[in-house]
Structure formats: C-alpha cells, structure tokens
Coordinates of C-alpha atoms and ligand atoms in Angstrom, one line a residue:
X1 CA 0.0 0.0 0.0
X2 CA 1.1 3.1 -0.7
X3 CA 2.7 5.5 2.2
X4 CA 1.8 8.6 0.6
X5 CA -1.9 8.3 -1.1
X6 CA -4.6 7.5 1.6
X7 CA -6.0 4.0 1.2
X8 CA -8.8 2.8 -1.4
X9 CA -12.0 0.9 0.6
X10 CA -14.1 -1.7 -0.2
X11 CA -17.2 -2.5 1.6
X12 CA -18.8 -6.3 0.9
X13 CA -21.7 -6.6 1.6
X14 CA -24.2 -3.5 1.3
X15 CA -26.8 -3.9 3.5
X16 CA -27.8 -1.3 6.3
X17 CA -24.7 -1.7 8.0
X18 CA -22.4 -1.7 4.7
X19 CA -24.3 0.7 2.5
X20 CA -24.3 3.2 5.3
X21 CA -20.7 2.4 5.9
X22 CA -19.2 2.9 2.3
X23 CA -21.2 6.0 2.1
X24 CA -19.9 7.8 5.5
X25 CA -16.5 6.4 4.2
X26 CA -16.8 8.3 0.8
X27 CA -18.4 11.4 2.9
X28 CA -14.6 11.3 4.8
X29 CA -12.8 11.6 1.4
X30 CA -11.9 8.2 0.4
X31 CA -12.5 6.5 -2.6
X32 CA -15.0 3.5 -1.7
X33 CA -16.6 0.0 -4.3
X34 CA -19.2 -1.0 -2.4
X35 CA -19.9 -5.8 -3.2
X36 CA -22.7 -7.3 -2.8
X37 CA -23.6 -10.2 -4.1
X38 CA -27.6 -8.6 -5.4
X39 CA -27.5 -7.3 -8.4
X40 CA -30.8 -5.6 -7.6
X41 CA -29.5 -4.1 -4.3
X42 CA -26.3 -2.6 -6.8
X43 CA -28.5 -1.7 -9.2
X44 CA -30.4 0.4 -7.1
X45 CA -27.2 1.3 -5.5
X46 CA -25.4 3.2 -8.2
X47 CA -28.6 5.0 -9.7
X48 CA -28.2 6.7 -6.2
X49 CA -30.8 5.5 -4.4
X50 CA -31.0 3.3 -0.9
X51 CA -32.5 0.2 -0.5
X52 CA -33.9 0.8 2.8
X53 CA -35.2 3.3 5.1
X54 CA -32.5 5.6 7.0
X55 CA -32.5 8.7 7.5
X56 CA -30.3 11.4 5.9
X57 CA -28.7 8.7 4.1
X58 CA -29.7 8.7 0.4
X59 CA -28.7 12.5 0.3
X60 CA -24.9 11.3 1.6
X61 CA -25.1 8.5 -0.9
X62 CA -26.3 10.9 -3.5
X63 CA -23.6 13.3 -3.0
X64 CA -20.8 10.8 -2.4
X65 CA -21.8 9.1 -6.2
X66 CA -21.6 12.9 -7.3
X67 CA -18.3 13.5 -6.8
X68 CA -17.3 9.9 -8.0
X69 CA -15.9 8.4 -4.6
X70 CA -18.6 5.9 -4.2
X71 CA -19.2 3.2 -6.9
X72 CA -21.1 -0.2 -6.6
X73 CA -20.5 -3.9 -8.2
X74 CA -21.1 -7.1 -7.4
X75 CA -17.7 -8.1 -9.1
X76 CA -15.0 -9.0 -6.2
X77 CA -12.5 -9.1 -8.9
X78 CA -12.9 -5.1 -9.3
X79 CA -13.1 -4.9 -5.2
X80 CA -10.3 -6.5 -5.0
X81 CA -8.0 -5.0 -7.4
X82 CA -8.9 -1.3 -7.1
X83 CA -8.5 -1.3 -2.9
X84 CA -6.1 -2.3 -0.3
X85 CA -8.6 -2.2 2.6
X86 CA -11.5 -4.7 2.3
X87 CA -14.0 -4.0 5.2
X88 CA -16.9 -6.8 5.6
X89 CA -20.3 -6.4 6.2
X90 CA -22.0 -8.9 5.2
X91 CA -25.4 -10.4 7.2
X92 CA -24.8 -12.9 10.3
X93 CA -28.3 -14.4 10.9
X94 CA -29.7 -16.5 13.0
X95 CA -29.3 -20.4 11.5
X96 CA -32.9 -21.6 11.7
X97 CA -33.8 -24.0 14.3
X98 CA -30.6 -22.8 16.4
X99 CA -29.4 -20.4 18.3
X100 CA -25.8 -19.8 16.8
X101 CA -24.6 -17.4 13.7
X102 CA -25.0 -18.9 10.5
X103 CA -21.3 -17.6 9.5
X104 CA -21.6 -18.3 5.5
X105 CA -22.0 -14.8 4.2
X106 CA -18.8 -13.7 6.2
X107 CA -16.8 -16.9 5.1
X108 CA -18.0 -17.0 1.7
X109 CA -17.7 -13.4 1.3
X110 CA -13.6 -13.8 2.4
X111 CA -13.2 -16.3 0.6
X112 CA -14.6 -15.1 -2.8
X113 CA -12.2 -12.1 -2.5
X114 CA -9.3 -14.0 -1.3
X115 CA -8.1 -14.4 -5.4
X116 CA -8.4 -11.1 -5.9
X117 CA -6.7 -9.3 -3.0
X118 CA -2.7 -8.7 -2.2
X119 CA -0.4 -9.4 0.5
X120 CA 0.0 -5.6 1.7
X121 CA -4.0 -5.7 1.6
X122 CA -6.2 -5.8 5.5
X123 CA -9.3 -7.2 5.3
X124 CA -11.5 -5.8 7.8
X125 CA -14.2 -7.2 9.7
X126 CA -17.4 -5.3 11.1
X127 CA -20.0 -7.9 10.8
X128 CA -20.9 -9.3 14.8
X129 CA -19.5 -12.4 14.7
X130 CA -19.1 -15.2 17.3
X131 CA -15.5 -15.0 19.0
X132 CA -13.0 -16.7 17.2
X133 CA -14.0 -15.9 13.8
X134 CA -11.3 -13.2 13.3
X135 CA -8.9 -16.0 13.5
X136 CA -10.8 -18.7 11.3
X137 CA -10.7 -15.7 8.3
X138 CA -6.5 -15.8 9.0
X139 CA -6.6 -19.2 8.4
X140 CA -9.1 -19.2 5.3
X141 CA -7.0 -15.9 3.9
X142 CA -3.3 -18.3 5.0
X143 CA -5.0 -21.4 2.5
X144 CA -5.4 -19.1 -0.4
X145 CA -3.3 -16.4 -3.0
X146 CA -4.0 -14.0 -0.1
X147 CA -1.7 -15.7 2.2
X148 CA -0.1 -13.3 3.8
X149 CA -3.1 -10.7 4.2
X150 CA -3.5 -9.1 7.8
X151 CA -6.8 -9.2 9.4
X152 CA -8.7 -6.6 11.7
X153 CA -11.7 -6.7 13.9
X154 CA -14.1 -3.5 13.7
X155 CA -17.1 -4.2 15.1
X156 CA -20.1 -1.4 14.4
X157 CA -22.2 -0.4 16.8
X158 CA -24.5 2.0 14.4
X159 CA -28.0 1.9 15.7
X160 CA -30.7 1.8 12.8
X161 CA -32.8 5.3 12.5
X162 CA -29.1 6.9 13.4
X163 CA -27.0 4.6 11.1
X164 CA -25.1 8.0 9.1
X165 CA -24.8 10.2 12.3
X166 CA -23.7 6.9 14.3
X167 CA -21.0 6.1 11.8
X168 CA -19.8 9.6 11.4
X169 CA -19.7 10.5 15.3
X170 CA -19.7 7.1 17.5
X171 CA -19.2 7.2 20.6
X172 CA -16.0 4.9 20.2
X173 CA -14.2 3.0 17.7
X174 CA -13.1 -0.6 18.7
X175 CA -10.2 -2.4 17.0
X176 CA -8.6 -5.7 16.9
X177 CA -5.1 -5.8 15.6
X178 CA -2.4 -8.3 15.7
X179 CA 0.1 -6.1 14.3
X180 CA 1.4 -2.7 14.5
X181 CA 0.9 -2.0 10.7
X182 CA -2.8 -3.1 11.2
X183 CA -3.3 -0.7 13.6
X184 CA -1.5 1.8 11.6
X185 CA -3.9 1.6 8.6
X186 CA -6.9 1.6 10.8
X187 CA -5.7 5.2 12.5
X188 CA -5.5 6.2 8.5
X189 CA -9.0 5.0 8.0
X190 CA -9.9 6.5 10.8
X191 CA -7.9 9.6 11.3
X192 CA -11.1 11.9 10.9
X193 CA -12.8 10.5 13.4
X194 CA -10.1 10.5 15.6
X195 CA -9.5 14.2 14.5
X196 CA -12.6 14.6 16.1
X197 CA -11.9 13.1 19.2
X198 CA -13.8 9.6 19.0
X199 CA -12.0 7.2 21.6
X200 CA -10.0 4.9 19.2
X201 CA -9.3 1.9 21.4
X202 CA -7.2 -0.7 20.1
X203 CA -7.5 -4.4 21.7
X204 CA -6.6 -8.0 20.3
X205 CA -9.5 -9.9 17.9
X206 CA -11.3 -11.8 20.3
X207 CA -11.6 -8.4 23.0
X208 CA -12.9 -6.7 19.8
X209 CA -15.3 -9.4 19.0
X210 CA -16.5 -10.1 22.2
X211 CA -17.0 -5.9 22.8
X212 CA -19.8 -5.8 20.2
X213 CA -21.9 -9.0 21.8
X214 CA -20.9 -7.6 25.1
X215 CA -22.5 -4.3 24.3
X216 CA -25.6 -5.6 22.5
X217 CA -26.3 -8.1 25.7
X218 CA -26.2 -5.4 28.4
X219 CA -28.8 -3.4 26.1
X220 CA -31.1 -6.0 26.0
X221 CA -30.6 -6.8 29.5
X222 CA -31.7 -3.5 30.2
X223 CA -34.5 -3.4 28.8
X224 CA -35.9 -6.5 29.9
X225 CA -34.9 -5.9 33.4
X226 CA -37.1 -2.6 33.0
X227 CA -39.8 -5.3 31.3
X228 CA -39.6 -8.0 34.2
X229 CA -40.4 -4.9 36.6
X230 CA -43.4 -4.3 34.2
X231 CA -44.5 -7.7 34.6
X232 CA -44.6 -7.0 38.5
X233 CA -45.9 -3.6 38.9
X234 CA -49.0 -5.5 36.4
X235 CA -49.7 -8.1 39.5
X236 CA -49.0 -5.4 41.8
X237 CA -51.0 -2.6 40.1
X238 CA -48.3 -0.4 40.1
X239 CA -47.1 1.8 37.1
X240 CA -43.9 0.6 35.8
X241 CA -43.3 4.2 33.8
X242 CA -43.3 6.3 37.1
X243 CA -40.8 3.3 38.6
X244 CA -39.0 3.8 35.8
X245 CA -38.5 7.2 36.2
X246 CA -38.0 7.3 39.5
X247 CA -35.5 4.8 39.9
X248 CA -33.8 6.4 36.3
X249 CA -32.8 9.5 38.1
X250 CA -29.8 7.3 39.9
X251 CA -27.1 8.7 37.3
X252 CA -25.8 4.6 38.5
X253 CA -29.0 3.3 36.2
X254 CA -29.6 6.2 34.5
X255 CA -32.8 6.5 32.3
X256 CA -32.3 5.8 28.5
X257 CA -32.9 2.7 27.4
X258 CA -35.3 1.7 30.3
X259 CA -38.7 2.3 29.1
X260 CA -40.9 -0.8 29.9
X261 CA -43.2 -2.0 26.6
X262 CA -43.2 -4.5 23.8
X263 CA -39.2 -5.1 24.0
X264 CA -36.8 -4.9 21.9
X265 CA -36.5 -6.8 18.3
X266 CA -34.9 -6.3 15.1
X267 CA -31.8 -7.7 12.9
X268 CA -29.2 -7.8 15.9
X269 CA -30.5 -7.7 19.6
X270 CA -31.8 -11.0 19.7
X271 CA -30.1 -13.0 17.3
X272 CA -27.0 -11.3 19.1
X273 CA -27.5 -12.5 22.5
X274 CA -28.5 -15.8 21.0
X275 CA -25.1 -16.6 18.9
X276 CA -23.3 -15.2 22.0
X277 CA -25.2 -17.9 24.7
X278 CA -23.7 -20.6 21.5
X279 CA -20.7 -19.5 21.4
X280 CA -20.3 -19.3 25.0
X281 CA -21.6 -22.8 25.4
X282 CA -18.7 -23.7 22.4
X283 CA -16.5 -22.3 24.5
X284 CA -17.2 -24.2 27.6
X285 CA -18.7 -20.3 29.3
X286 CA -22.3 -21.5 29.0
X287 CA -22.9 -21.0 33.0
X288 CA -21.6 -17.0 32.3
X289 CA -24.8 -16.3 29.8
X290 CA -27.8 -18.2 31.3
X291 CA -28.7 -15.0 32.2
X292 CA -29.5 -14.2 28.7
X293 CA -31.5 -16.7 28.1
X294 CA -34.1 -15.6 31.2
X295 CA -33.3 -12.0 29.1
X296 CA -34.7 -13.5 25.9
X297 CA -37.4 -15.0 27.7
X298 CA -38.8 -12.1 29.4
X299 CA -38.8 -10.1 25.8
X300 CA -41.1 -12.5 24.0
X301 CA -43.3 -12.6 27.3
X302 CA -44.0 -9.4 26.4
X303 CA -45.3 -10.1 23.3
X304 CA -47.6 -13.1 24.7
X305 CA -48.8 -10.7 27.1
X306 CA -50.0 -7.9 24.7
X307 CA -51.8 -10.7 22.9
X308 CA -53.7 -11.3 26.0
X309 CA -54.1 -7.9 27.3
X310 CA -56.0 -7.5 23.4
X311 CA -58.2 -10.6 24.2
X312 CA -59.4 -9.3 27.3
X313 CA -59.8 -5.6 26.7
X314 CA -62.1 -7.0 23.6
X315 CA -64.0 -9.1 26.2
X316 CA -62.3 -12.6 25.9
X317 CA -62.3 -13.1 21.9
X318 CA -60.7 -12.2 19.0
X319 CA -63.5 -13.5 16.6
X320 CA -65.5 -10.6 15.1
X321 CA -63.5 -8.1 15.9
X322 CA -61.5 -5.5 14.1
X323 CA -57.3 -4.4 15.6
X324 CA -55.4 -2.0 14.2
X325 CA -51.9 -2.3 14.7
X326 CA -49.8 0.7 14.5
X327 CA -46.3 0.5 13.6
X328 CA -44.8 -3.2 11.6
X329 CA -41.4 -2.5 12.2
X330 CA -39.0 -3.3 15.0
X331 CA -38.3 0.9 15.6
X332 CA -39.2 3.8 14.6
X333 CA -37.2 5.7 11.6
X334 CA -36.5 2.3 10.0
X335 CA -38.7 0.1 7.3
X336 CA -36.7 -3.2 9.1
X337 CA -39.1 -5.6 10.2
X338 CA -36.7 -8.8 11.1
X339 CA -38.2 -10.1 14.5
X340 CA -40.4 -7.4 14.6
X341 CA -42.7 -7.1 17.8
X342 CA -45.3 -5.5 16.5
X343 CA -45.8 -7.7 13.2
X344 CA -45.0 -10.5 15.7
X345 CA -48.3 -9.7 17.5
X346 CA -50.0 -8.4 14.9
X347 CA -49.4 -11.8 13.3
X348 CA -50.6 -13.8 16.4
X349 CA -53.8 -11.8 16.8
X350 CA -54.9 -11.9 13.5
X351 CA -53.9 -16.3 13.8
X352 CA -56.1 -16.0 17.1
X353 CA -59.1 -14.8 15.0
X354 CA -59.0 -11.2 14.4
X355 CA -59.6 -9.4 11.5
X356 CA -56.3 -7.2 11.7
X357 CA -54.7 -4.0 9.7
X358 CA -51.2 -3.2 10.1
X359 CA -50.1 0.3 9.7
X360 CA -46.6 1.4 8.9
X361 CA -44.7 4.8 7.8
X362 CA -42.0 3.0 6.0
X363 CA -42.2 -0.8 6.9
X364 CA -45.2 -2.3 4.6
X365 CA -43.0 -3.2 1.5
X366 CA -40.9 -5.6 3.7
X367 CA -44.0 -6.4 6.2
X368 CA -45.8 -8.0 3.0
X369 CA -42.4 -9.9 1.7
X370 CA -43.0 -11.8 5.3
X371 CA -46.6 -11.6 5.9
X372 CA -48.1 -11.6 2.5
X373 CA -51.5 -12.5 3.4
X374 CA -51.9 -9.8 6.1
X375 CA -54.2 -7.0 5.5
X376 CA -52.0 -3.4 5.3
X377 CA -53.1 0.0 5.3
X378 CA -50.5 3.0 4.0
X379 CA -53.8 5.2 5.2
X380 CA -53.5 5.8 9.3
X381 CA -57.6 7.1 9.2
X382 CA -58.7 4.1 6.7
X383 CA -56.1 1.7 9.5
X384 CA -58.6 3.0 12.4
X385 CA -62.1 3.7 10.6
X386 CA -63.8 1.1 12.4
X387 CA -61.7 -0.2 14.6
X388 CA -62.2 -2.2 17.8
X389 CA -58.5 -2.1 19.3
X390 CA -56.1 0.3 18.2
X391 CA -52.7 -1.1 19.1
X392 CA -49.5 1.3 19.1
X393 CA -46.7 -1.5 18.8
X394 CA -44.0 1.0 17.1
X395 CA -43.5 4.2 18.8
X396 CA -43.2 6.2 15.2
X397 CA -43.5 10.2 16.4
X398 CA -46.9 10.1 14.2
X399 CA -48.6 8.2 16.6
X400 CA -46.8 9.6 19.7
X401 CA -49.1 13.0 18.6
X402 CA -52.3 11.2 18.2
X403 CA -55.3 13.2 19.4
X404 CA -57.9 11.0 20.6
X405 CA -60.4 13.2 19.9
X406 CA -60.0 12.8 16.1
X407 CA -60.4 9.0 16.6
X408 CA -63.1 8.8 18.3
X409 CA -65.4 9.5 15.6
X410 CA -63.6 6.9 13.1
X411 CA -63.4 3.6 15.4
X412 CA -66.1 1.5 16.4
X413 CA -64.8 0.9 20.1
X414 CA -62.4 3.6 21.3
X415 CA -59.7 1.1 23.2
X416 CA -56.3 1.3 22.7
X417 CA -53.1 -0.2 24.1
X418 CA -50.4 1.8 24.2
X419 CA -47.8 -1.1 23.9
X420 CA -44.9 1.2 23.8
X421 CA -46.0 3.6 27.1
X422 CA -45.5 6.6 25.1
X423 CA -49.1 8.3 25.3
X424 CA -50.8 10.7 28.0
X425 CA -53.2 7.8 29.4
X426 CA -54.8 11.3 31.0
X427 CA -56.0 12.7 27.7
X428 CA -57.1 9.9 26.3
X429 CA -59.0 8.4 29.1
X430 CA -60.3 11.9 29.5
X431 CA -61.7 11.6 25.6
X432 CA -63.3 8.5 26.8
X433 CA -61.2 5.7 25.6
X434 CA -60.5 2.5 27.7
X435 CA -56.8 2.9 28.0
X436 CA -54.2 -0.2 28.7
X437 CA -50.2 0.2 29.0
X438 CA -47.7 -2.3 29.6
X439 CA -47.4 -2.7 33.0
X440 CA -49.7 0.0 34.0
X441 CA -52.7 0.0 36.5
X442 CA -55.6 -0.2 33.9
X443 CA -57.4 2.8 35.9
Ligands
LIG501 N1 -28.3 -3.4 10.9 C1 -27.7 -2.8 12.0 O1 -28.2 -1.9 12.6 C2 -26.4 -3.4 12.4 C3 -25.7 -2.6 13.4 C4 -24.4 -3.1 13.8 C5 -24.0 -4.3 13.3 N2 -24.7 -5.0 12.4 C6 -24.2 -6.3 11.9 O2 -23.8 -6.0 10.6 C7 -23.9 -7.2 9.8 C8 -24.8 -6.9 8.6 O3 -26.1 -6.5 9.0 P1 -27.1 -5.8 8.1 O4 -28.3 -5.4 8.9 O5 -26.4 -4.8 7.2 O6 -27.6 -7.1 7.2 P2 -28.2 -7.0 5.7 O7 -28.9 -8.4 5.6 O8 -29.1 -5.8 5.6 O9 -27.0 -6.9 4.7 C9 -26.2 -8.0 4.4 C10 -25.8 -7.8 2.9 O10 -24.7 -8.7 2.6 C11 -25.0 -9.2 1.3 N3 -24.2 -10.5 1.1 C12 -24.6 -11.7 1.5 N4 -23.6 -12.6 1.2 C13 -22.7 -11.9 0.5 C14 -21.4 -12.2 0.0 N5 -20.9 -13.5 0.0 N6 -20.7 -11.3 -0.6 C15 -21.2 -10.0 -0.7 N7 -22.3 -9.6 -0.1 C16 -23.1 -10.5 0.5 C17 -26.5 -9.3 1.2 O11 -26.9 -9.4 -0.1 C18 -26.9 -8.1 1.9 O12 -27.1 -7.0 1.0 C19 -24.5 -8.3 10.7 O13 -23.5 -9.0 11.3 C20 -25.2 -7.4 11.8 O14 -25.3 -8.1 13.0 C21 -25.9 -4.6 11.9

C-alpha cells in the first residue's frame, strides 16, 4: 500500500450496515466500491438510491456518487483489485432451528475475494461475529493467494434510524489488531474520526469481537430488566413508567434505554445474545450467559402478554373483531421488520381470530415480503375507521401525537393499548377511551 496516497476501501456486503458504511467512508474523502452479491441491491445502489429506510442517508449516498468516490458492483474481482482495505459487512443471521450465527455470508464473502486481494491488503471485519471468527478468516486468507493478508476486527455499533450520524460521530471506535501495521492503517481510516476526538481503542481480535456481543447483551438486559419490573408492577397494580422514572434519576441506572413496553426486536439484539449464549456454550462459558437466556425469555413474554391484554380488553375473543396495529417495524425511523414485535403480535392476533390491519410509515413493503396475506393499510384514518383495538406496537412520532379526539369519531370501540407507554393515558381516558399500557394500572 502506498505510504503517501490514503488508502482505497471496499465495503462487501451493502446492506444497512455496509451501504451506510461505504457511504460515511466516501463522505470522509476516500475512494469507496461498495460488493454485494444482489444485483438488484447494486443496481439500485449506483442510480443513487438506498434500498432501505434511514435517515439522511440517500442524500450522503447521493452526494458521495456525485463526486465519484462511491461506486457499486457485485464483481469482487474489481473490489479486490482497485482497494487495499476490504471492510466486511455482510449479514450474520440466526441459522434456523438454532441459536448460533450462520457464518456463511462472512466466510464466503472472504473467501470469494481472497483471489483477488494482495499481501499488503487488510481485510476488515465489522459484521458481529461469534468470537474466534477473526482467526478462522487468517486461516481461510493463509489457505489461499491471499496468504499473507492481515486481518482486523471493527465491530459497528450504528443503531438503525441513526445509522449515518452513528457512523460519522460514535461514541468509540473498537479495533482488533495483531500487528502494528494493522493498527496503523486503521488510525489512516480513521484519522477523521479520531481528529474529532472519538475514543480509538485498540485491543486483540477476540476483546474486539466479544465488545460488540458484550455491548448488545447489556442493552437488551436493560431493557428486559425494565420489562420484568413491568411484569410485577402489572400483578401489583403499580405503574412501571413512574418506577422507571423514579429509579432512572440514579445517574448509577440512569434513564435511556429503560422504558418498559413491547421489548426490543430487530436484525441484531436478539439473534446477538442468541449466537453469544452458542458460542459461549462452544467455548465451555455456558454458565456466564444463562442469564440471557431468562433476558430473551422475558422479551417474548411481552409479546404473549400484549396478545392477551387485546383478548381481554375486547371481552375474551378475538373473533368478530377489528385491531389496528400501528407501527410493523422493529423501531421507529426504519422500514426493518426482522423479528419485529409488533408484526409478531399483529401476526398472532390476526392467527387468534382477528380481523387485523397493520399500519406502517416505512415498513409495509418488507412487512408483506413476510406476511403476505396480512391486511395493510398505507392510510392511518382508513387503518382505524372502524376499529375495535387500536394497538400502538411501534412508537413512530406520528402516533406519539395522536389526538384522541380525532379517533373517536372513526373507530367502532375507542380502546387502545399503548404497547410502547408513550401516550398521555390522562388525555385519552379523559376523551373517553378504555386505556391499557404495559405494566400500567388499567385505571
Ligand atoms: N443493521 C444494523 O443496525 C447493524 C448494526 C451493527 C452491526 N450489524 C451487523 O452487521 C452485519 C450486517 O447486518 P445488516 O443489517 O447490514 O444485514 P443485511 O442483511 O441488511 O445486509 C447484508 C448484505 O450482505 C450481502 N451479502 C450476503 N452474502 C454476501 C457475499 N458473499 N458477498 C457480498 N455480499 C453478500 C447481502 O446481499 C446483503 O445486502 C450483521 O452481522 C449485523 O449483526 C448490523
């Protein structure tokens, strides 16, 4: 590589996590090819537009493809040739029927640009990956024309709805090196960032591996311990948001990322702490995670339990009855819908009898890939016109300002749950609606 120009990027693998990626990395002034293996996705891609919902982030891609730092190909040959930093990003699902990673995107995606790469070439990874693998992807790189090619660990902690302002300001930047030069290249990648300030820790692969599961379990922990509370104060008839609150102001807990409701979901909480429980039991650690497992538990409780809070606020059956559920994906400001709560109830309900609509912002498109035969509505009045239940299971800011006023005159039964505690059960009791929370008193 040379010592004087700044390094050429590649990004495989252009999914949320890459495509934001190669765009912030264009953004910072380097020349970026975005892989992937969809043509479709790279298509899409280079006519400058995103294949998802984020926000702020078809304006960066956009103006990275104007000034021509930013292409896109599904040839690894070009990838491989044109950059000396290869930075992976490729998906890390759950393999079905288990609880561990399936690893093939990230070892096919290595090995498919093995060929193509050179010795004074680091290949970068940023998927989250079950410990070790930093040191399987030396030994595939050792087996191949690449031999010889350093590795790095850089796991990304970008939260969906923030992905560009995450990747452009994190809070930290994590990386595994085994060598000197590694590090080097990474503080060249970097330097920006670190320009900025960003904390630029540098550890060995498996620390850097292990920081991102690490991370991703104590968030989830959170927020089911805030959720197991719920399920107390809801046999105690306390109120689980004023707990919350009140025990939030110890600057020890603190107060973000403990609101009680439906729990969390999406493409890496829970298929994180489930890879991490299989690793760990791999390892011989099982004992150190069965924590997680009781954390998993209590999160798709929730789900069970909204199911049956809808049965009973509509009198014990779903049959004959019309539920609106607002929001389909796993978060606001996102169209992502893997292991979505709310479709996941929305689902069950409608399987338990219902005759359900699913409203969503951004998420119908991929809501109907899974759920074909569900009924959507792009309309929020047409969603409710009629309604029995109205169901807020995604806590977009639309229906944070509902007024219930307005909805009164359009439903048929003026119940809601507010699965998500994020509306004034005052106003809309007050406008005559039979208001439920999670883990609220229902009076
Ligand atoms: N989405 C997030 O918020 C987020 C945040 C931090 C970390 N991560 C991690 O990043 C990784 C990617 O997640 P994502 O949400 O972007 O997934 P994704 O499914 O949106 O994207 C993965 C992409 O990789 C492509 N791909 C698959 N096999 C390939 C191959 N052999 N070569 C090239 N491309 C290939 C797919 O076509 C797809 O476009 C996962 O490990 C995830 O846990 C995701």
């Amino acid at each position: 590589m040379s010592q004087q120009a700044p390094p050429v990027l590649s990004v495989i693998g252009t999914g949320y996590l890459g495509a934001t990626h190669a765009a912030c990395m264009a953004e910072l002034g380097f020349q970026v090819v975005g892989v992937d293996v969809d043509q479709a996705k790279i298509d899409l891609l280079n006519s400058g537009r995103v294949p998802f919902f984020e926000p702020e982030l078809e304006e960066l891609l956009q103006r990275a493809r104007e000034s021509g730092r930013l292409t896109f190909t599904t040839s690894f040959a070009e990838a491989g040739q044109n950059a000396d930093v290869h930075f992976i990003c490729v998906g890390t699902p759950q393999q079905p029927g288990a609880y561990a990673a399936d690893m093939s995107q990230v070892f096919g995606a290595v090995t498919e640009l093995a060929p193509h790469i050179s010795g004074t070439d680091l290949v970068v990874g940023k998927s989250t990956v079950p410990v070790g693998t930093a040191e399987e992807i030396v030994e595939i790189l050792k087996n191949t024309a690449a031999g010889g090619v350093e590795v790095a660990w850089n796991p990304e902690f970008l939260r969906e709805g923030y992905a560009v302002q995450d990747t452009l300001k994190p809070d930290r930047l994590v990386v595994g090196v085994r060598s000197e030069r590694a590090e080097q290249i990474m503080r060249e990648v970097y330097a920006p960032l670190i320009g900025d300030g960003v904390p630029f820790l540098v550890t060995d692969y498996p620390t850097a591996e292990l920081v991102k599961v690490a991370a991703n379990s104590f968030l989830a922990t959170k927020i089911s311990f805030i959720n197991a509370m719920a399920e107390v104060c809801e046999a105690a008839g306390a109120d689980v948001t004023q707990l919350a609150e009140a025990i939030g102001y110890d600057p020890r807990i603190g107060n973000r990322f403990l609101a009680a409701g439906l729990g969390f979901g999406g493409g890496c909480l829970p298929k994180d702490i489930r890879a991490f429980m299989a690793r760990a039991g791999e390892l011989g650690a099982e004992e150190a995670l069965t924590f997680l497992r009781e954390v998993d538990q209590i999160n798709l409780r929730r789900r069970a339990h909204t199911v049956d809070l809808a049965r009973k606020t509509l009198g014990g059956d779903f049959r004959g009855k019309v539920v609106t559920m607002l929001g389909a994906t796993f978060k606001p400001d996102s169209d992502d819908v893997r292991d979505s709560p709310s479709l996941d109830v929305a689902v069950a309900i409608y399987n338990s009898g219902a005759d359900v609509r699913i409203h969503d912002p951004k998420g119908i498109a991929n809501a109907q890939r899974v759920y074909p035969h569900m009924d959507y509505r792009t309309d929020l009045t047409d969603a409710v016109t009629g309604s029995d239940l109205v169901v807020l299971g995604t806590e977009w800011s639309e229906y944070r300002e509902l007024d219930p006023r307005t909805l009164t005159s359009l439903v048929r039964t003026p119940a809601i749950i507010d699965a998500r505690n994020v509306l004034d059960s005052v106003t809309w009791r007050a406008a005559g609606w039979t208001f439920r929370g999670l883990g609220r008193p229902t009076a």
